[in-house]
XYZ file of C-alpha atoms in Angstrom:
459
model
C 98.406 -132.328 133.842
C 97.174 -135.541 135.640
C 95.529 -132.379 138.675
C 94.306 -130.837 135.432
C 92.162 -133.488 134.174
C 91.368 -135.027 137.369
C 89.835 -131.155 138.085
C 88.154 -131.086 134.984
C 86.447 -134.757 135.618
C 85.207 -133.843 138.989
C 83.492 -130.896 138.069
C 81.936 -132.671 134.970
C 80.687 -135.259 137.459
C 79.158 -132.592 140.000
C 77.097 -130.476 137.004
C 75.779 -133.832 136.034
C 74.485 -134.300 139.455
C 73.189 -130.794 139.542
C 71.574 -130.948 136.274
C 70.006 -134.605 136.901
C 68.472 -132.693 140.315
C 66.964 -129.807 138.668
C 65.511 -132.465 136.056
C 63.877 -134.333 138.755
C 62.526 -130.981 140.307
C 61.212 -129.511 137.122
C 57.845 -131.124 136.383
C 56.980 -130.100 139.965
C 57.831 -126.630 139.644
C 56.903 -126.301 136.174
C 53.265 -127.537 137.250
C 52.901 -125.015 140.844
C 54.188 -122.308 137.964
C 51.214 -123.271 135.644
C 48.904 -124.108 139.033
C 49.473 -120.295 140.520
C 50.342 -118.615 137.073
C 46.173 -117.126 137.125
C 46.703 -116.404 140.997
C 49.856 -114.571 139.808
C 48.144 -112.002 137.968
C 45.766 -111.308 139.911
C 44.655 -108.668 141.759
C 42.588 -108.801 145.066
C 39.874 -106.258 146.591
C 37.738 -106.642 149.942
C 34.588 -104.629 149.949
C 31.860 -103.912 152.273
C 28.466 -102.563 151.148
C 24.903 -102.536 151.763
C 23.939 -102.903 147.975
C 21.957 -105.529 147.006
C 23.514 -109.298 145.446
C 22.377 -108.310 141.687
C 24.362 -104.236 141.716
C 27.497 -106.392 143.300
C 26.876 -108.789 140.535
C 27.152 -106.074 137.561
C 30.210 -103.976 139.375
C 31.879 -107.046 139.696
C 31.901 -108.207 136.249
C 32.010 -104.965 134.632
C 34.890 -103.528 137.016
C 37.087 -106.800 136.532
C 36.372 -106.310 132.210
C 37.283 -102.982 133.017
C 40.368 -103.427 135.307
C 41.657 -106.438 132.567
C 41.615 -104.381 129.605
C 43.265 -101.290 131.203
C 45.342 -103.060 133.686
C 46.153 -106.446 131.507
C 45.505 -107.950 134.946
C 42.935 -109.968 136.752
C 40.269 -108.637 139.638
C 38.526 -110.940 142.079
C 36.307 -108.582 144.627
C 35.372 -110.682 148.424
C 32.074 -109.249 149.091
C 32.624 -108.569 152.925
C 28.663 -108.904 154.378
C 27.913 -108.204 157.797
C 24.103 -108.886 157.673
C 22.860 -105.626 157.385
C 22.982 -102.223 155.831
C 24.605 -98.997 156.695
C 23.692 -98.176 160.177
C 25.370 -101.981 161.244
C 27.987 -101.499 159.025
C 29.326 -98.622 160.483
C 29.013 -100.214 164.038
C 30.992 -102.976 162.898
C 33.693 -100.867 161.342
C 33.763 -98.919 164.370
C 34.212 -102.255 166.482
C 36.851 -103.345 164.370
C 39.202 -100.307 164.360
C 38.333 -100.121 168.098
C 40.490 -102.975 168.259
C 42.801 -103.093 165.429
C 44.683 -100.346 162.826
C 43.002 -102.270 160.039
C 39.534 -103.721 159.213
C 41.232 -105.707 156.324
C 38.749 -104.231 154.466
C 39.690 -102.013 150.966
C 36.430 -99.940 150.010
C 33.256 -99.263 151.582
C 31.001 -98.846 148.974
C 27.417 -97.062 149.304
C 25.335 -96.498 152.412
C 24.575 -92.780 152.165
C 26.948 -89.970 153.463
C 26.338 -90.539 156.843
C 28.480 -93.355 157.543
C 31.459 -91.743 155.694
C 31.211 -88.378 157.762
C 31.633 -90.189 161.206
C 34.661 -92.585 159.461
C 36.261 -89.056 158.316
C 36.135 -87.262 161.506
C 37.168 -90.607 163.453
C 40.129 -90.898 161.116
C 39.469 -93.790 159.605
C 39.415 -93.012 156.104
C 42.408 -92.982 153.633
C 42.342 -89.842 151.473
C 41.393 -90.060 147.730
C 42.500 -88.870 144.798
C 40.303 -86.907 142.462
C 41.319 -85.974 139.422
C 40.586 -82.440 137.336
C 38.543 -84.346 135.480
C 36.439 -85.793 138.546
C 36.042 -82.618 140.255
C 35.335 -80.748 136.756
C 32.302 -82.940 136.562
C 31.118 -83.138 140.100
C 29.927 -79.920 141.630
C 31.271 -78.954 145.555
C 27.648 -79.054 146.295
C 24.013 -80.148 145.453
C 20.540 -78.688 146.796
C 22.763 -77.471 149.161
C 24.543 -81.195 149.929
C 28.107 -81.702 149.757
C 28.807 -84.075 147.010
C 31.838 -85.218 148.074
C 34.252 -84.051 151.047
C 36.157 -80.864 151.113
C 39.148 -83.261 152.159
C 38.598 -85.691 150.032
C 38.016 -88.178 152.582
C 34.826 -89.695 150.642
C 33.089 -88.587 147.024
C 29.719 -89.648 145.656
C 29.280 -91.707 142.720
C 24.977 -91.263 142.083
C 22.734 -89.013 144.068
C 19.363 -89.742 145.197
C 16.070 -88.145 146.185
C 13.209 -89.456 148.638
C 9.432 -89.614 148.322
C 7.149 -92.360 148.766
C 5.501 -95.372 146.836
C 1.580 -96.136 146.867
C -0.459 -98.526 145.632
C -2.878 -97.289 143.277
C -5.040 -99.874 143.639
C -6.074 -99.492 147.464
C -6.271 -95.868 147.080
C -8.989 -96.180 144.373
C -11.131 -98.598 146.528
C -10.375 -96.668 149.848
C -11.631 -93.867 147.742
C -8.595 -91.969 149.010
C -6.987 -88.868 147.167
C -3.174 -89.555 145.349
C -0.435 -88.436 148.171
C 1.815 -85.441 146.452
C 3.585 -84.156 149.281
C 5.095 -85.409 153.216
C 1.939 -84.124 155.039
C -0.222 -85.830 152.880
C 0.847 -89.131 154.488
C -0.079 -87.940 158.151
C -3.820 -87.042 156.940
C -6.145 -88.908 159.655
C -7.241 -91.159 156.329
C -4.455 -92.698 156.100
C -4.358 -93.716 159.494
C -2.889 -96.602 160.635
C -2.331 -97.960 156.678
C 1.738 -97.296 156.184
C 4.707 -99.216 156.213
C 7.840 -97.579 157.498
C 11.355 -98.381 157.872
C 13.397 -98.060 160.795
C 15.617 -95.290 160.624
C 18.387 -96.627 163.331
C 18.580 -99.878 160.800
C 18.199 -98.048 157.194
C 20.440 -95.076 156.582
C 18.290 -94.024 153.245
C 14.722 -94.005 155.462
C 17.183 -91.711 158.324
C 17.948 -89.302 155.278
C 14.669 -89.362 154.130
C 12.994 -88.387 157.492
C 15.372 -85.258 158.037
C 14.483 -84.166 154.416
C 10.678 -84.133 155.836
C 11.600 -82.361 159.210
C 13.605 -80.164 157.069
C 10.993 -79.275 154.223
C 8.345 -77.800 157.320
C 10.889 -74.897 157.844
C 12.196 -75.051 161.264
C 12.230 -77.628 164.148
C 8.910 -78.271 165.801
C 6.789 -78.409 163.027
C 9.317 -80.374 161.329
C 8.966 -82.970 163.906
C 5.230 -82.552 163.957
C 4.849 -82.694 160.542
C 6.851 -86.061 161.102
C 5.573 -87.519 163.703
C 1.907 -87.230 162.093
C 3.417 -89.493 159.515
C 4.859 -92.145 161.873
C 1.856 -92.433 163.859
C -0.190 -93.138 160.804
C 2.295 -96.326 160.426
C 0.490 -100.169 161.223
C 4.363 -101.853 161.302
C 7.977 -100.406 161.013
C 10.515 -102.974 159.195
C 14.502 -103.367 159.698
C 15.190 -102.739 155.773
C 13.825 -99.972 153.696
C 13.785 -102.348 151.109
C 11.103 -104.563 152.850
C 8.915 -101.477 153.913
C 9.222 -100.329 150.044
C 7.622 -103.454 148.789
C 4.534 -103.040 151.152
C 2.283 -101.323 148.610
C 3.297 -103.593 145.657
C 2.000 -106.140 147.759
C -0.748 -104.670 148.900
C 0.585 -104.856 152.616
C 0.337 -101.407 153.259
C -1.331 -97.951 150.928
C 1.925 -96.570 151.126
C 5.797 -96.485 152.279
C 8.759 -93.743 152.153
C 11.481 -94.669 150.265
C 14.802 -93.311 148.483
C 14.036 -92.808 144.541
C 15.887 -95.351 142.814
C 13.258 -98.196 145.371
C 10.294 -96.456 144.149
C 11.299 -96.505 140.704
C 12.633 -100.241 140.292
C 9.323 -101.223 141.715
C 7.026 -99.089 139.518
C 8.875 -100.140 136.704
C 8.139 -103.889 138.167
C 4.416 -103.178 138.734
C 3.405 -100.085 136.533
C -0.441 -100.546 136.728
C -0.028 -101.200 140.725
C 2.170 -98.162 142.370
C 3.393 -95.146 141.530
C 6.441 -93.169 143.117
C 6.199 -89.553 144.010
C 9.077 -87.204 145.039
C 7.708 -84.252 146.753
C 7.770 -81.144 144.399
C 10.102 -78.831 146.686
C 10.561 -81.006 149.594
C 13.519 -83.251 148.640
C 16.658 -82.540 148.135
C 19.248 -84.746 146.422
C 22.281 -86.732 148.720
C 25.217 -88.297 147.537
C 25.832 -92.038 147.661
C 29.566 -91.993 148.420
C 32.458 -94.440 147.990
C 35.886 -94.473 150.296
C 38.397 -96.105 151.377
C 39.369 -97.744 154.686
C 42.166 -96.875 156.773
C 44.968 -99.113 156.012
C 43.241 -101.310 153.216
C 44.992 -104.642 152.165
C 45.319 -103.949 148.825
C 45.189 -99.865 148.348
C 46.103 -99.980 144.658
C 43.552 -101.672 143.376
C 41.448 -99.490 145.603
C 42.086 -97.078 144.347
C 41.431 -98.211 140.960
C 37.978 -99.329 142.189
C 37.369 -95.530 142.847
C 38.694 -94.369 139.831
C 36.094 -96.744 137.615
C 33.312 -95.599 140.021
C 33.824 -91.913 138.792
C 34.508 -92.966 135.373
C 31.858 -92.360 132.509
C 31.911 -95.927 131.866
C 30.979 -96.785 135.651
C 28.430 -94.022 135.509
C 26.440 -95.709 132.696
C 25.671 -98.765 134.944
C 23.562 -96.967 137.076
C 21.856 -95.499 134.578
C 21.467 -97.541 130.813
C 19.126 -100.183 130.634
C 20.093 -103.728 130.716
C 21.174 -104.934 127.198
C 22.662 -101.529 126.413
C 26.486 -102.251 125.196
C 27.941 -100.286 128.265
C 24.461 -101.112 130.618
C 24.194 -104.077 133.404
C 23.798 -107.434 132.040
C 20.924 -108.419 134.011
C 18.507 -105.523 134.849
C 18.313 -101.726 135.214
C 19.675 -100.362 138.420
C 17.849 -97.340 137.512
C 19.910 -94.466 139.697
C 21.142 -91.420 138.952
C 24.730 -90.590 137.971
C 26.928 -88.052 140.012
C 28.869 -86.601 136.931
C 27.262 -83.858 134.405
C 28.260 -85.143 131.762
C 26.324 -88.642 132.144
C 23.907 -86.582 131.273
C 24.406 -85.103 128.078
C 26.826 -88.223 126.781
C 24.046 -90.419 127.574
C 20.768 -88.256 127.075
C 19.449 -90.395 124.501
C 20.066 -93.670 125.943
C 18.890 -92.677 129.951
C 15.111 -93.686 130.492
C 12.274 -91.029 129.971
C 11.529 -90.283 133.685
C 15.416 -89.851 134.580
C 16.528 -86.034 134.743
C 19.187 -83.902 135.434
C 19.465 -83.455 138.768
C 22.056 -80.883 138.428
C 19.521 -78.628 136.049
C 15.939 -79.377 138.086
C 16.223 -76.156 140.725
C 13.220 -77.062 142.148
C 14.631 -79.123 145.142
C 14.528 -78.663 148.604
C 17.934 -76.651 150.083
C 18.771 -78.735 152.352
C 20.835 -77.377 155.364
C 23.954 -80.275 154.867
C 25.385 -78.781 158.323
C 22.098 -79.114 160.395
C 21.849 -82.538 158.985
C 25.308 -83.824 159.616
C 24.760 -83.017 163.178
C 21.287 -84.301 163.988
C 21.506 -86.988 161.317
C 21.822 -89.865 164.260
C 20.052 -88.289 166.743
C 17.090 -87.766 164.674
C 16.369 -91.978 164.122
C 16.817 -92.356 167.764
C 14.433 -89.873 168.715
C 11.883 -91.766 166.071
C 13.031 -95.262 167.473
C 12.041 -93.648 171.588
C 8.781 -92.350 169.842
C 7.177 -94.915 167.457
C 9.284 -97.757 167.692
C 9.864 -98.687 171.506
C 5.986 -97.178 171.991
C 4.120 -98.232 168.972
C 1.041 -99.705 170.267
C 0.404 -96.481 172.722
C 1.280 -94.508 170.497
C -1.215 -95.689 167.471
C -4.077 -95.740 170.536
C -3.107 -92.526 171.018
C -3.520 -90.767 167.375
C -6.767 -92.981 167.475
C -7.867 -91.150 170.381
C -6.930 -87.502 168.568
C -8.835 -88.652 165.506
C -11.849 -89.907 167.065
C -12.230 -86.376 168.880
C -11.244 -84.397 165.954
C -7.754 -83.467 167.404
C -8.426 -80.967 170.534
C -5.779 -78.669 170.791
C -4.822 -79.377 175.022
C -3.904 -83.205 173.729
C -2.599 -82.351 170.103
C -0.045 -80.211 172.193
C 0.905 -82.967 174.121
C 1.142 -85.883 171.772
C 3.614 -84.085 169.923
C 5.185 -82.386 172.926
C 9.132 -83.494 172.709
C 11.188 -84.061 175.731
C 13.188 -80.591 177.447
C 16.289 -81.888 176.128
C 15.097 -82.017 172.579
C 12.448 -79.256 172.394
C 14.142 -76.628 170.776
C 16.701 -76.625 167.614
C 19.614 -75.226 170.433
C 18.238 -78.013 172.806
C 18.607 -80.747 169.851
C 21.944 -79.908 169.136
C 23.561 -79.693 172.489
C 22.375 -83.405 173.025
C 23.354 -84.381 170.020
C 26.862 -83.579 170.934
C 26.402 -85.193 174.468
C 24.886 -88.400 172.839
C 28.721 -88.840 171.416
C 29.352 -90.151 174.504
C 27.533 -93.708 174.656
C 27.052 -94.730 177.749
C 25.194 -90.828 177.803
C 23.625 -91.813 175.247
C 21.967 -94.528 176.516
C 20.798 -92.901 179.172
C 19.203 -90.005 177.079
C 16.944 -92.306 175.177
C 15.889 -94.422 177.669
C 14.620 -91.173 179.173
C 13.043 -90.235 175.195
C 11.282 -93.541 175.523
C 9.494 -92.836 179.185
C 9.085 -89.137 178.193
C 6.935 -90.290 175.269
C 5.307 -93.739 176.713
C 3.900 -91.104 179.524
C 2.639 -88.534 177.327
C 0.805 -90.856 174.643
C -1.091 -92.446 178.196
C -1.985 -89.118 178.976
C -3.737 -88.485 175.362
C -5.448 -92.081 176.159
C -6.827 -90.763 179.044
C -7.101 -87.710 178.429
């Protein structure tokens, strides 16, 4: 009996101690509970994009409303920036996988299609999952576009058009007629009074200037019809954003732009620019979302996605600010990829927005051609206008001044052997895959056309 109790006693004595140690412990852990119980329940998402600080701004509020009230959880989204927009930010994803299986990176999130298409075929994108209701609502195709890939790799969310923005205002002193379509823009009168973009740093202005080589019908008159639009250009910027506010600021008469810029900025200064999309010579592109290879956190990636494609992330783009399912600060003003934004929302969307699945008036653009050429196309602009602006703006002087003759019109807009044809284009467009070969190829663009513009000079 004596064992018994003498058992009993020692145990008592060692659950004392035990209990008298988790006492001491428990304010501690009781307070790191309370400290990380927020960081508990929440979720995290890393994205990269070229948007601007006020459309992360909405999607970040409205996505982690969203993502609370469906998920009962918490969002925080890191804003990954690398300084610039697409056209860096696919070199630096590129870099990064170079050297790594992850970029530690969840979503990329706008920049155009271009981007996406060289992720996809690099494999470097996780798939996604569309659901019936998503692909019920997006068509396969737009003015002849793909809207999202046939893999799944990547899917719009809005599609845009391109045109340019003017300001009234010089026009009318200039005594200049109202630009309504591309060529209007290379007219001798409007020589050297634009503001461009450079396509090898803006994505959008890249799209924009295939959609004019595209609208003359075939290959060389594209280019001429584009090149007599770049020579008429006083100063080429690194963001199409900064080129689009040149007429609103009276800087230049006119700039080319994708839709949504012209429209924020004539609804900003009504009585001082107006935006024009070229009846027949546009097409629409998607904007597209996807997601990385190997993202941190692919569930709430996915989710990201999922609200992109939703009605309710739809009406951001679209409502004005104030509206009960709009942004919070202003307009974004950008047209939704779904059909059925469109007749949900018809009496809510501003008066100039339309259906872009119901226009039929666009430009068929050739999605193939474009996908191929897409790169190749800024470079050849950069060789052309950028490396050899100040001989070549002498040189459209020189073709204005003697009322273009034909022997030096021919050889201003004469394109290097490589190039000259569509066949040419594309079989250096697959060689300039290779980049070492392709630095080689546009140094010899940028002689080839530094040459010929001397020659006009002289000639």
């Amino acid at each position: 009996m004596k064992s018994k109790h003498l058992v009993l006693f020692v145990l008592s004595i060692v659950f004392c101690l035990f209990a008298l140690g988790c006492s001491k412990e428990q304010p501690e852990s009781a307070g790191k509970g309370e400290e990380n119980a927020s960081t508990q329940n929440t979720d995290r998402l890393v994205v990269i994009s070229p948007h601007s600080n006020s459309i992360k701004r909405e999607f970040e509020h409205h996505f982690a409303e969203y993502y609370l009230e469906k998920y009962g959880r918490n969002v925080e989204i890191e804003w990954r920036d690398v300084g610039g927009g697409s056209s860096l930010i696919l070199r630096y994803l590129q870099n990064i996988y170079s050297r790594s299986d992850t970029a530690e990176i969840d979503v990329l999130f706008g920049g155009g299609e271009y981007p996406v298409q060289v992720l996809a075929k690099e494999g470097l994108l996780e798939k996604l999952y569309l659901s019936d209701d998503v692909l019920e609502q997006i068509p396969a195709k737009l003015s002849g576009m793909p809207l999202y890939d046939s893999d799944h790799y990547w899917c719009g969310y809005v599609v845009s058009g391109f045109g340019f923005i003017y300001n009234v205002q010089i026009l009318e002193r200039l005594k200049l007629h109202h630009p309504l379509r591309w060529e209007d823009l290379g007219g001798s009168e409007f020589y050297p009074q634009l503001i461009l973009a450079d396509p090898t740093q803006s994505g959008s202005v890249a799209a924009a200037y295939e959609m004019i080589v595209q609208s003359a019908g075939d290959w060389q008159k594209g280019w001429e019809r584009l090149h007599a639009i770049i020579s008429n250009c006083k100063m080429f910027k690194n963001s199409a954003g900064s080129a689009a506010d040149s007429p609103m600021l009276g800087e230049s008469v006119a700039a080319i732009c994708i839709d949504f810029y012209g429209f924020l900025r004539v609804v900003s200064a009504p009585d001082i620019v107006n935006y024009i999309s070229p009846e027949g010579q546009t097409g629409f592109t998607p904007d597209p979302v996807a997601i990385l290879k190997n993202p941190a956190h692919p569930e709430t990636a996915a989710r990201f996605v999922d609200f992109l494609l939703s009605l309710k992330g739809q009406a951001l783009w679209a409502l004005p600010a104030g509206h009960k399912e709009g942004p919070v600060d202003k307009a974004m003003n950008r047209q939704p990829i779904r059909k059925d934004f469109y007749e949900v929302y018809r009496d809510d969307m501003p008066n100039w927005m339309q259906n872009p699945h119901t226009l039929g008036a666009e430009l068929e653009v050739d999605g193939e051609l474009r996908a191929k050429r897409y790169g190749t196309l800024a470079r050849i602009v950069n060789a052309a206008a950028i490396e050899n602006h100040a001989l070549m703006l002498k040189a459209k002087k020189k073709l204005i001044d003697n009322n273009y003759p034909s022997a030096l019109t021919e050889i201003f807009n004469r394109l290097p052997e490589n190039i000259r044809t569509s066949e040419n284009l594309l079989e250096t467009c697959t060689k300039m895959e290779d980049t070492a070969a392709a630095a080689i190829i546009v140094d010899g663009w940028i002689e080839f056309f530094r040459k010929n513009y001397q020659k006009v000079i002289e000639g």
